[in-house]
Coordinates of C-alpha atoms and ligand atoms in Angstrom, one line a residue:
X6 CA -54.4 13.6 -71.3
X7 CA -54.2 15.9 -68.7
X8 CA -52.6 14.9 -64.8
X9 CA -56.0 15.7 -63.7
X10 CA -58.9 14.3 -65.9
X11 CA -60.5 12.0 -63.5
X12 CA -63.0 13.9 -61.8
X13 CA -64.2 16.2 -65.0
X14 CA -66.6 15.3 -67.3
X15 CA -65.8 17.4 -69.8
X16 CA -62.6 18.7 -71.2
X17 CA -60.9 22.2 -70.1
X18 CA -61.8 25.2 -72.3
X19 CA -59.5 26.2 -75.0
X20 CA -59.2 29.7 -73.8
X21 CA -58.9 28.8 -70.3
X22 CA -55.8 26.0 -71.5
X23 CA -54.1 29.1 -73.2
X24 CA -54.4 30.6 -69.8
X25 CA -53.8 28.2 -67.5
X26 CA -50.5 27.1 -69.3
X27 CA -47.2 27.4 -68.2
X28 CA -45.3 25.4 -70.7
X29 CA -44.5 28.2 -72.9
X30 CA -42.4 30.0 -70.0
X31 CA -42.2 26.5 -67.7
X32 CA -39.8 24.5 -70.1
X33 CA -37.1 26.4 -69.0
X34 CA -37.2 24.3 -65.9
X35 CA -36.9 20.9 -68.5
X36 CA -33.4 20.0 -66.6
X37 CA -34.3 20.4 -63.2
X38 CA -37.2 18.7 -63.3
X39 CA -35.5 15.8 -65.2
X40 CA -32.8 16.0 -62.3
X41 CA -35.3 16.6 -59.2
X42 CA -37.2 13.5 -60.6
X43 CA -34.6 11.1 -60.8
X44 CA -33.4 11.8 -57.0
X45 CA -37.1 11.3 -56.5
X46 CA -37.5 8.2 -58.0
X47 CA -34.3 7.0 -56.2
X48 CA -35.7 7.9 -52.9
X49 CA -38.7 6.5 -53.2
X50 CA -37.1 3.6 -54.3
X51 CA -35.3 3.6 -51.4
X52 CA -38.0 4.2 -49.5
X53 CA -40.0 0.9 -50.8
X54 CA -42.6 2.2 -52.8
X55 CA -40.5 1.5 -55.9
X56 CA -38.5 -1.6 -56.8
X57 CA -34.7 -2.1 -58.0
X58 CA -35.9 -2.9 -61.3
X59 CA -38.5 0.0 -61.3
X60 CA -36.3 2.4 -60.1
X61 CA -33.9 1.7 -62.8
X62 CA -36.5 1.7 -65.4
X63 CA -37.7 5.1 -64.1
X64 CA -34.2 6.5 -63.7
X65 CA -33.6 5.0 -67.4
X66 CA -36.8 6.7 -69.2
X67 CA -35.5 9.7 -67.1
X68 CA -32.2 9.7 -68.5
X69 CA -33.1 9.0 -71.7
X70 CA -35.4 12.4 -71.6
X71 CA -32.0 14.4 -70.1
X72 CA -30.6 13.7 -73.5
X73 CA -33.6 14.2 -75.7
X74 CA -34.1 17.3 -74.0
X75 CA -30.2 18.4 -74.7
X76 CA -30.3 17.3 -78.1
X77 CA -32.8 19.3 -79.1
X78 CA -34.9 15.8 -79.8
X79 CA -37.4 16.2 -77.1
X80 CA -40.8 16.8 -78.9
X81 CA -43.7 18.8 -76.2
X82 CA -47.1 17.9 -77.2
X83 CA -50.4 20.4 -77.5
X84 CA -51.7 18.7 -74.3
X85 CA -48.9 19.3 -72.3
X86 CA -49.4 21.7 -69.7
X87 CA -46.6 22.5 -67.9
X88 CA -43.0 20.8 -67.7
X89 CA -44.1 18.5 -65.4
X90 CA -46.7 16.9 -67.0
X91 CA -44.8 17.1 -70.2
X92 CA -41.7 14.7 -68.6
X93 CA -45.0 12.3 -66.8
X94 CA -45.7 12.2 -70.4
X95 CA -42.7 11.8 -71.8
X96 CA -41.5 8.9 -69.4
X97 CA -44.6 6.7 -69.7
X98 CA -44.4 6.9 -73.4
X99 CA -40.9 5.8 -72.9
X100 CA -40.9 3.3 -70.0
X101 CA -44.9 2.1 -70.1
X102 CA -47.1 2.7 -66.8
X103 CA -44.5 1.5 -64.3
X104 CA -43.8 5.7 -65.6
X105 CA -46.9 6.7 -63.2
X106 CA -45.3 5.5 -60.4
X107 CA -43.0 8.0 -60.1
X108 CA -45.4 10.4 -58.7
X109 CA -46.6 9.1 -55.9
X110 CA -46.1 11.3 -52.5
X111 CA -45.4 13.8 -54.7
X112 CA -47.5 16.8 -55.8
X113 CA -46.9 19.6 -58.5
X114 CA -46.4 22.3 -55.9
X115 CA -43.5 20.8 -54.1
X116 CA -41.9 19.7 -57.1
X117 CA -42.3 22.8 -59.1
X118 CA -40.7 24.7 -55.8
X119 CA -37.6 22.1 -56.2
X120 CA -37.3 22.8 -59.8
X121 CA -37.3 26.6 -59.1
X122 CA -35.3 26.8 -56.6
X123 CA -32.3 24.6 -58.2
X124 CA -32.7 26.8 -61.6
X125 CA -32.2 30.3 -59.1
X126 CA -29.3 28.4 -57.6
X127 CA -27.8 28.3 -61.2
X128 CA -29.2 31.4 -61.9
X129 CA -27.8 33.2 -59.0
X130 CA -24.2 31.5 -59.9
X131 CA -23.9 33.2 -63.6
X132 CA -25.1 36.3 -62.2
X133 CA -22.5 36.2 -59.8
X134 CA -19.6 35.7 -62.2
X135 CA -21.1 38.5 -64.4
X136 CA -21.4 41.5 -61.5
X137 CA -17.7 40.2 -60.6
X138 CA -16.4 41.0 -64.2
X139 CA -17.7 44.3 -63.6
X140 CA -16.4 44.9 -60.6
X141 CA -12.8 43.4 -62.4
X142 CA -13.3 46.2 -65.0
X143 CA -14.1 48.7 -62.1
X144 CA -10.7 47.6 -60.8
X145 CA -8.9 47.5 -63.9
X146 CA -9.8 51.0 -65.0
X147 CA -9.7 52.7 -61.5
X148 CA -5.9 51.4 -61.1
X149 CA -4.5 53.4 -64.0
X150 CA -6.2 56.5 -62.3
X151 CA -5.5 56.9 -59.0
X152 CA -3.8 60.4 -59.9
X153 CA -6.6 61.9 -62.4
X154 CA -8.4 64.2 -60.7
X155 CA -12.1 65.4 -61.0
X156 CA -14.6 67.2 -59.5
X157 CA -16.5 65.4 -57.3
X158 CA -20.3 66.4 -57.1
X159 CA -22.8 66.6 -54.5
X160 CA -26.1 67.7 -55.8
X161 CA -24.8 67.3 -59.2
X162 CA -23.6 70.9 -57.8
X163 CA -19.4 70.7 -57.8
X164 CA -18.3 70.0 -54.4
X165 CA -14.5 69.0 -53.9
X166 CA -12.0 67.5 -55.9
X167 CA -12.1 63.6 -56.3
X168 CA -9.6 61.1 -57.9
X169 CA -11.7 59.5 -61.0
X170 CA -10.5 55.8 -59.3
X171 CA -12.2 56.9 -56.2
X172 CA -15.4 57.9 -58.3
X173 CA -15.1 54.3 -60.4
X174 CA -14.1 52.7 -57.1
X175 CA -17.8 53.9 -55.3
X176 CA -19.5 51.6 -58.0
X177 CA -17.0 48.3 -57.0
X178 CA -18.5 48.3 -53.4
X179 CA -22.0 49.1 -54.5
X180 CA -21.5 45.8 -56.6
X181 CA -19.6 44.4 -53.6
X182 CA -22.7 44.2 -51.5
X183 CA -25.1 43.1 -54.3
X184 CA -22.7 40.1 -54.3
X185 CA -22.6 39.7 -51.1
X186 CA -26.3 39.9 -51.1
X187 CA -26.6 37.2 -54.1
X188 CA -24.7 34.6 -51.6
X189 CA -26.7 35.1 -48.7
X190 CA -29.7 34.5 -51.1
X191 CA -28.7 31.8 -52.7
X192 CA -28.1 30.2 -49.2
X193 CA -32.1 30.8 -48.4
X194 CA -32.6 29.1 -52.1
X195 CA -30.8 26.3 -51.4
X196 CA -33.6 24.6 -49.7
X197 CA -35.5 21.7 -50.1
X198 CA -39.2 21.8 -50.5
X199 CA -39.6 18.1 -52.1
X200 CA -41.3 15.6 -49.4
X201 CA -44.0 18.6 -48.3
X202 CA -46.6 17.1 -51.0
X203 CA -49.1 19.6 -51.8
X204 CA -49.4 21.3 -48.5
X205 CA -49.4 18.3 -45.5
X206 CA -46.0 16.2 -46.1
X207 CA -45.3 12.6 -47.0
X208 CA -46.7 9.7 -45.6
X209 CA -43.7 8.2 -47.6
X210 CA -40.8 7.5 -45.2
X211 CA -38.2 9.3 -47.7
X212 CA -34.6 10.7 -46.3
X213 CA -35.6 14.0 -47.5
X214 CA -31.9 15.3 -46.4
X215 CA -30.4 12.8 -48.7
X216 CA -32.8 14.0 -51.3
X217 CA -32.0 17.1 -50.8
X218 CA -27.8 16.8 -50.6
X219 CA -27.9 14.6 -53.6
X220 CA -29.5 17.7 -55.5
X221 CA -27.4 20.1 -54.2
X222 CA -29.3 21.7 -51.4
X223 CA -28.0 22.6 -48.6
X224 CA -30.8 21.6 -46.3
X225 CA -34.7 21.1 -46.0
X226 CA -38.1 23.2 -45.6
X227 CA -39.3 22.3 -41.8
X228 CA -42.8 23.3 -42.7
X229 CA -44.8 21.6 -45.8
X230 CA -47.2 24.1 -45.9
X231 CA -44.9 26.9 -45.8
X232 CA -42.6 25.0 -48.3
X233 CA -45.4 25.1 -51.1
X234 CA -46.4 28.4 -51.0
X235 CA -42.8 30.2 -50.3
X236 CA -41.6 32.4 -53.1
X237 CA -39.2 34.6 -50.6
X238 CA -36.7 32.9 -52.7
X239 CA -38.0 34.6 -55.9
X240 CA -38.4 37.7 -54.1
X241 CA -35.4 38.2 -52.9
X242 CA -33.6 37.4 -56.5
X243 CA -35.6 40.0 -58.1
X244 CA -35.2 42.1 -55.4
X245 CA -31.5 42.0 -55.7
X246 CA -31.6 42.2 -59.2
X247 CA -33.3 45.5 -59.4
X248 CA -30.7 46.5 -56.7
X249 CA -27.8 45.9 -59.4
X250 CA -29.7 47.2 -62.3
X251 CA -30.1 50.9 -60.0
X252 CA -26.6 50.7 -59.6
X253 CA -25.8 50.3 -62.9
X254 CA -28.0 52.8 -63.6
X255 CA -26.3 55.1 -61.8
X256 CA -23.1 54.2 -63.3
X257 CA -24.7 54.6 -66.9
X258 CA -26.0 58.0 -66.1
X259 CA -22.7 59.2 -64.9
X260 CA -21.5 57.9 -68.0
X261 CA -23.8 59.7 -70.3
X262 CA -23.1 62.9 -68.3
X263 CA -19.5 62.5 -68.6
X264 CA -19.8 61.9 -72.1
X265 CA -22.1 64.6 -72.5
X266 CA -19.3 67.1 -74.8
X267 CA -19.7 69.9 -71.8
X268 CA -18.1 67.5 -69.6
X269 CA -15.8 65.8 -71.9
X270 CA -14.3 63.1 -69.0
X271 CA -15.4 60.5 -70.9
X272 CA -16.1 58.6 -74.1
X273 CA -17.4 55.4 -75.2
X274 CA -15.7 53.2 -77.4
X275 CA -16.6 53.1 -81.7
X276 CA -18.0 49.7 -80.9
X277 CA -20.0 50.6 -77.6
X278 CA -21.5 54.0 -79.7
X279 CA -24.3 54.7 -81.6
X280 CA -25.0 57.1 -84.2
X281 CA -28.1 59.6 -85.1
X282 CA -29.9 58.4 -88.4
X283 CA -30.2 62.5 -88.9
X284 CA -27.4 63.6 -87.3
X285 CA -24.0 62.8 -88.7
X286 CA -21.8 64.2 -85.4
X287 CA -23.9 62.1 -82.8
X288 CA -22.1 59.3 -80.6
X289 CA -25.2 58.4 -78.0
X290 CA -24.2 56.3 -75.0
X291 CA -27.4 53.8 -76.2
X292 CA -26.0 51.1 -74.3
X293 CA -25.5 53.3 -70.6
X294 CA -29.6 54.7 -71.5
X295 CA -30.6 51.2 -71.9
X296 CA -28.7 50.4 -68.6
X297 CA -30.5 53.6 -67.1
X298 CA -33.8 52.4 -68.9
X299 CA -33.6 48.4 -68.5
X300 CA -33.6 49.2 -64.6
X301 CA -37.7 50.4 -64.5
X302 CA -38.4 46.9 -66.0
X303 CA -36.2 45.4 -63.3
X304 CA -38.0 47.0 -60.3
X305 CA -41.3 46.4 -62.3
X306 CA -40.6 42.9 -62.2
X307 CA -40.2 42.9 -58.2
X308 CA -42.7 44.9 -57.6
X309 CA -45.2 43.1 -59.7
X310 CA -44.4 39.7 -57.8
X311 CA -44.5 41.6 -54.3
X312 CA -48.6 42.8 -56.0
X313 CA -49.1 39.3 -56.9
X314 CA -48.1 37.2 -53.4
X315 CA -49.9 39.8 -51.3
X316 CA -53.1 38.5 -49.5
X317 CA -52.7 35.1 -50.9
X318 CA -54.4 32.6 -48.4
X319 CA -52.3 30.2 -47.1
X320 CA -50.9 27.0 -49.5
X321 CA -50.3 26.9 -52.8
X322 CA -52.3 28.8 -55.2
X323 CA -51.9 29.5 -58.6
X324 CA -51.1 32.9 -58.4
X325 CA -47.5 31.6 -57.7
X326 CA -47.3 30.4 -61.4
X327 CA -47.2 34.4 -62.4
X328 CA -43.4 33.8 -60.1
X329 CA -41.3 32.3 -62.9
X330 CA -42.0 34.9 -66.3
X331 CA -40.9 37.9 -63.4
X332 CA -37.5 35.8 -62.3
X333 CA -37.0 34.8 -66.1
X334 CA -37.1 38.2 -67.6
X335 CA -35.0 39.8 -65.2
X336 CA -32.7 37.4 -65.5
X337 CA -32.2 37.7 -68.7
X338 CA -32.5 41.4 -68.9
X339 CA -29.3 41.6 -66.1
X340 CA -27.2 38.6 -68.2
X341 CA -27.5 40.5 -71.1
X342 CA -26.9 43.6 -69.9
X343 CA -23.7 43.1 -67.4
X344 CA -21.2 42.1 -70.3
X345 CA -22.5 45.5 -72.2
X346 CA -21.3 47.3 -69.1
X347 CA -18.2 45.3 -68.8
X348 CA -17.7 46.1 -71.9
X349 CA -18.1 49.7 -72.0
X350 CA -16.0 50.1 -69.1
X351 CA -13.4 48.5 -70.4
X352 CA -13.0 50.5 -73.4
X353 CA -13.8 53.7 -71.7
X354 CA -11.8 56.7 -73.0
X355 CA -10.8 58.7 -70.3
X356 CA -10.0 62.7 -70.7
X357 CA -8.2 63.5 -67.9
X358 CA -7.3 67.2 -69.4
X359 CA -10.6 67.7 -69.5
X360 CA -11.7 66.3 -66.3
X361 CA -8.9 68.8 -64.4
X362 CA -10.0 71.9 -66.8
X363 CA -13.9 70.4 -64.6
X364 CA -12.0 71.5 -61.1
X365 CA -12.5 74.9 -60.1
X366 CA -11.1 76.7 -57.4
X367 CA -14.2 77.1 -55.6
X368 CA -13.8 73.3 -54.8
X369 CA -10.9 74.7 -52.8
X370 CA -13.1 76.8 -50.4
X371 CA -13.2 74.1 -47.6
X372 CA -9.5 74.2 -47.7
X373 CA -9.9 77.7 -47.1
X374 CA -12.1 77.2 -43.9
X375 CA -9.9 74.5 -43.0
X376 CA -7.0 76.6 -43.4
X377 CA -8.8 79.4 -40.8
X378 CA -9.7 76.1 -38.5
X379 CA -5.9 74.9 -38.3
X380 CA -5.2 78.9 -37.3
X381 CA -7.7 78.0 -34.4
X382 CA -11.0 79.6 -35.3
X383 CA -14.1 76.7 -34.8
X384 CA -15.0 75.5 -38.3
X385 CA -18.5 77.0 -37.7
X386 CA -17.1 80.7 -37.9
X387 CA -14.3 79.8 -40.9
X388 CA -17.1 78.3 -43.3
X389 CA -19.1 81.9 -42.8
X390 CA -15.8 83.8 -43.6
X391 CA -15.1 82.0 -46.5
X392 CA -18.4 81.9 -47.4
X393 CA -18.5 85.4 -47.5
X394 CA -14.9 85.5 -49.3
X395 CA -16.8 83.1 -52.1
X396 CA -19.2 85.4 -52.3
X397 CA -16.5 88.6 -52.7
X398 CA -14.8 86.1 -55.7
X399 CA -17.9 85.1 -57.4
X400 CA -19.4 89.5 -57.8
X401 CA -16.4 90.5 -58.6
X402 CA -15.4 87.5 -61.3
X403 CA -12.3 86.7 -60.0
X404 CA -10.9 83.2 -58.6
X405 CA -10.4 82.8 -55.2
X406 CA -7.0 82.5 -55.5
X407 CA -6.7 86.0 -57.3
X408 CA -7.9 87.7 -54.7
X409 CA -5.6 89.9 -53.1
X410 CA -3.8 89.6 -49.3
X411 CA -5.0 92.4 -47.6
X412 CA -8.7 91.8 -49.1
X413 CA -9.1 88.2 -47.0
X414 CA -7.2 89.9 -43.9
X415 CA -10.1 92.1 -44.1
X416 CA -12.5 89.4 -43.2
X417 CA -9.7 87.6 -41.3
X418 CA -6.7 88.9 -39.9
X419 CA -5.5 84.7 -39.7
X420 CA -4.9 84.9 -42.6
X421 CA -1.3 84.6 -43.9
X422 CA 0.9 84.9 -46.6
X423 CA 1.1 80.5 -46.6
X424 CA -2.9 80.8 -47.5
X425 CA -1.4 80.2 -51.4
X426 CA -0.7 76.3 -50.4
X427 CA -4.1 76.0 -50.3
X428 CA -5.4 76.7 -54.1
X429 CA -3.6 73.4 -54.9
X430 CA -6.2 70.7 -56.0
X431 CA -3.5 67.8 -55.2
X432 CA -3.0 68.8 -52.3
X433 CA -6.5 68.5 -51.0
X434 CA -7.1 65.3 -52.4
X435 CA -3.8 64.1 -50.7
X436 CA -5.0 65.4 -47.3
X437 CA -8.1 63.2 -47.1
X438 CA -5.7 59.7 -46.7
X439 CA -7.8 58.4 -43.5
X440 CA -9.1 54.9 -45.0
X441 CA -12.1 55.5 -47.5
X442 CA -10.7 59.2 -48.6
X443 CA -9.7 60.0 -52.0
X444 CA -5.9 60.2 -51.7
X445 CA -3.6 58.2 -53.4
X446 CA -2.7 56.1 -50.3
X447 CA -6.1 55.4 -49.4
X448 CA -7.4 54.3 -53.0
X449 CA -4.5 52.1 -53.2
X450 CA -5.8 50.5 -50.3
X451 CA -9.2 49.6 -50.8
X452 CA -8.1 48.8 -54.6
X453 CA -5.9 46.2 -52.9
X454 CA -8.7 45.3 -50.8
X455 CA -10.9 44.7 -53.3
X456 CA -8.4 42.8 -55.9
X457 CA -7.8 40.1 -52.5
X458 CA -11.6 40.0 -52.7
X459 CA -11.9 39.7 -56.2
X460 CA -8.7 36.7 -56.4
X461 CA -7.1 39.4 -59.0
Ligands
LIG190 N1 -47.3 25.4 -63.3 C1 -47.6 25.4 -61.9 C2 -46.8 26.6 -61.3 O1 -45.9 27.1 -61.9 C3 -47.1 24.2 -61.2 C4 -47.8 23.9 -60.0 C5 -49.2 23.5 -60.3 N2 -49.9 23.1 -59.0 C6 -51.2 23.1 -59.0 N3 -51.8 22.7 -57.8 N4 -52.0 23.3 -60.0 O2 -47.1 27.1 -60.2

């Protein structure tokens, strides 16, 4: 029997039940609901619309469903159509009618909002824990390299030399703010909705704070109708979610780059490598493509949800039930995926011969025009020199370095015999020590900073 079936005359359509369903996807809420109602009953118990020995009952049947549903003994019915009917079910089976007491003041679409809420709370939690290993492995890896150099790229074009912790460190504080941004979020989840009803409130004089505490939350909706119909909180998950999984991206393409045998900086573990069923030389970074890949579905997911919510009237509307497959899946496609990346980073082979044979001298050239600049000439005028003097190099096929005295004098007559301490790639990565720059001092500090924030 549906929670409905009063007013129809004749039952739902089968194909419309298949539709209008959300227990396949809806049971993964089983424990919150279980948990939201038995605060519920409590309150209302409290609030005189139950008695003691009613209360208990309820709370009783309620427990008693807890464990059937962690046993594995909990048996859903074909007319069950979400979770919430399914426990109303459930609990009158188990404690008689008194059962259909429990939800009065009550309405699916503040309840299902509690129940969502608390399992993003959760989510948010073992998401947390996950981008934090990364960052660990970030950490870990980028300690043992704080002298490795690399060329760093802009445009994928190379641009100066880099340390390769400084390169791994970038990813750490992307990660740093997507944490930072999961906390904040989970703050805005954290709120009550129960005691809105279906869109007006409760004429039920509930503590909805103490509700609310005794569930976790950290406070209350102040609007009913707003409290029904706001999935910000689903919004913002995803939308932080798709956040991480471009970052990682990022990071994965890198990775595949690096591994790519023209680079050579990098290579992925036996274990974290895949083969060609043709090709017996191929390692393929599979699992830093479906990092690259697993990101599209990510952002599909938000934007979907985003397509979905626009234009809605106001209150609840069913719509909103298309909220929890979107939150699910990217869940699950971020949980499974962060202990992959952990993993690979972990393991990482780095080359660091082959990352120095990447430098060229060429990434020395704004050494050069700083050199000039130091002499006095305005950066503007040095970067044309050189420029030109890069331009000399490259026709001719020589290095920069190669190029004889009297040839740069020609464009510059600053120029000295001490221009030779410039074609030194430690040296310009040592120069750039103000906090945030790639020297050795500087890494060490925001790799200090970031194992304080980190409790490493
Ligand atoms: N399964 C529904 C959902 O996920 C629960 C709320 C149903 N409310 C309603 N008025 N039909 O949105």
């Amino acid at each position: 029997m549906s929670l409905w079936g009063g007013v129809f005359l004749e039952p739902t359509d089968d194909d419309l039940r298949r539709l209008n369903d959300s227990l396949p996807f809806d049971r993964r809420l089983a424990h919150e609901d279980v948990m939201a109602s038995i605060a519920y009953a409590r309150a209302i118990g409290m609030a005189g619309v139950l008695s003691e020995e009613e209360t208990a009952l309820i709370v009783d049947g309620l427990q008693t469903i807890q464990n059937e549903l962690t046993d594995g003994a909990f048996s859903f019915q074909a007319g069950d159509e979400d979770i919430h009917s399914a426990v109303e079910r459930r609990l009158i089976e188990l404690v008689g009618d008194v059962g259909g007491k429990l939800h009065t003041g009550r309405s699916r679409n503040d309840q299902v909002a509690t129940d969502f809420r608390l399992w993003g709370m959760q989510a948010i939690d073992t998401l947390t824990a996950q981008v934090k290993d990364v960052q660990r492995a970030l950490v870990q890896r980028a300690s043992t390299l704080i002298y490795a150099l690399m060329p760093g790229y802009t445009h994928l074009q190379p641009a100066q030399p880099i340390s390769a912790a400084h390169w791994l460190m970038s990813y750490f504080w992307m990660l740093a703010r997507d944490v930072e941004r999961l906390q904040q979020a989970r703050n805005r989840t954290a709120v009550c909705p129960l005691g809105a009803g279906a869109l007006a409130g409760t004429p039920l004089s509930i503590d909805r704070e103490d509700l609310a505490w005794s569930l976790g939350f950290r406070s209350i909706t102040e609007n009913s109708l707003d409290a029904v119909s706001d999935r910000d909180f689903v919004l913002e998950a995803l939308f932080i979610m798709a956040t991480i999984g471009l970052h990682l991206s990022r990071l994965a393409e890198d990775i595949i780059l690096f591994s790519n045998p023209t680079f050579g900086y990098v290579r992925l573990h036996d274990r974290y490598s895949t083969g060609s069923s043709l090709m017996p030389q191929k390692r393929n970074a599979d699992p830093m493509e479906l990092t690259r890949g697993k990101a599209g579905r990510l952002i599909g997911n938000l934007t979907g949800l985003m397509t979905v919510l626009k234009g809605l009237p106001t209150g609840y509307n069913k719509d909103m039930q298309e909220d929890k497959e979107a939150l699910f899946d990217s869940y699950d496609t971020l949980s499974l995926l962060l202990p992959v990346v952990s993993g690979v980073l972990l393991t990482l082979t780095f080359d660091e011969e082959a990352m120095r044979r990447g430098l060229s001298e060429e990434m020395l050239a704004t050494e050069m025009a700083d050199y000039l600049v130091a002499k006095g000439l305005p950066f503007r005028q040095a970067h044309h020199i050189v420029g030109r003097i890069v331009r000399v190099a490259l026709d001719e096929g020589v290095s920069l370095s190669k190029l004889p005295l009297d040839l740069l004098q020609s464009h510059s007559e600053l120029f000295e015999e001490d221009v030779a301490q410039v074609f030194d790639f430690e040296r310009s990565v040592a120069r750039r020590r103000a906090r945030g720059g790639t020297a050795p001092d500087a890494i060490m500090e925001q790799i200090t900073l970031a194992r304080t924030m980190l409790g490493m």
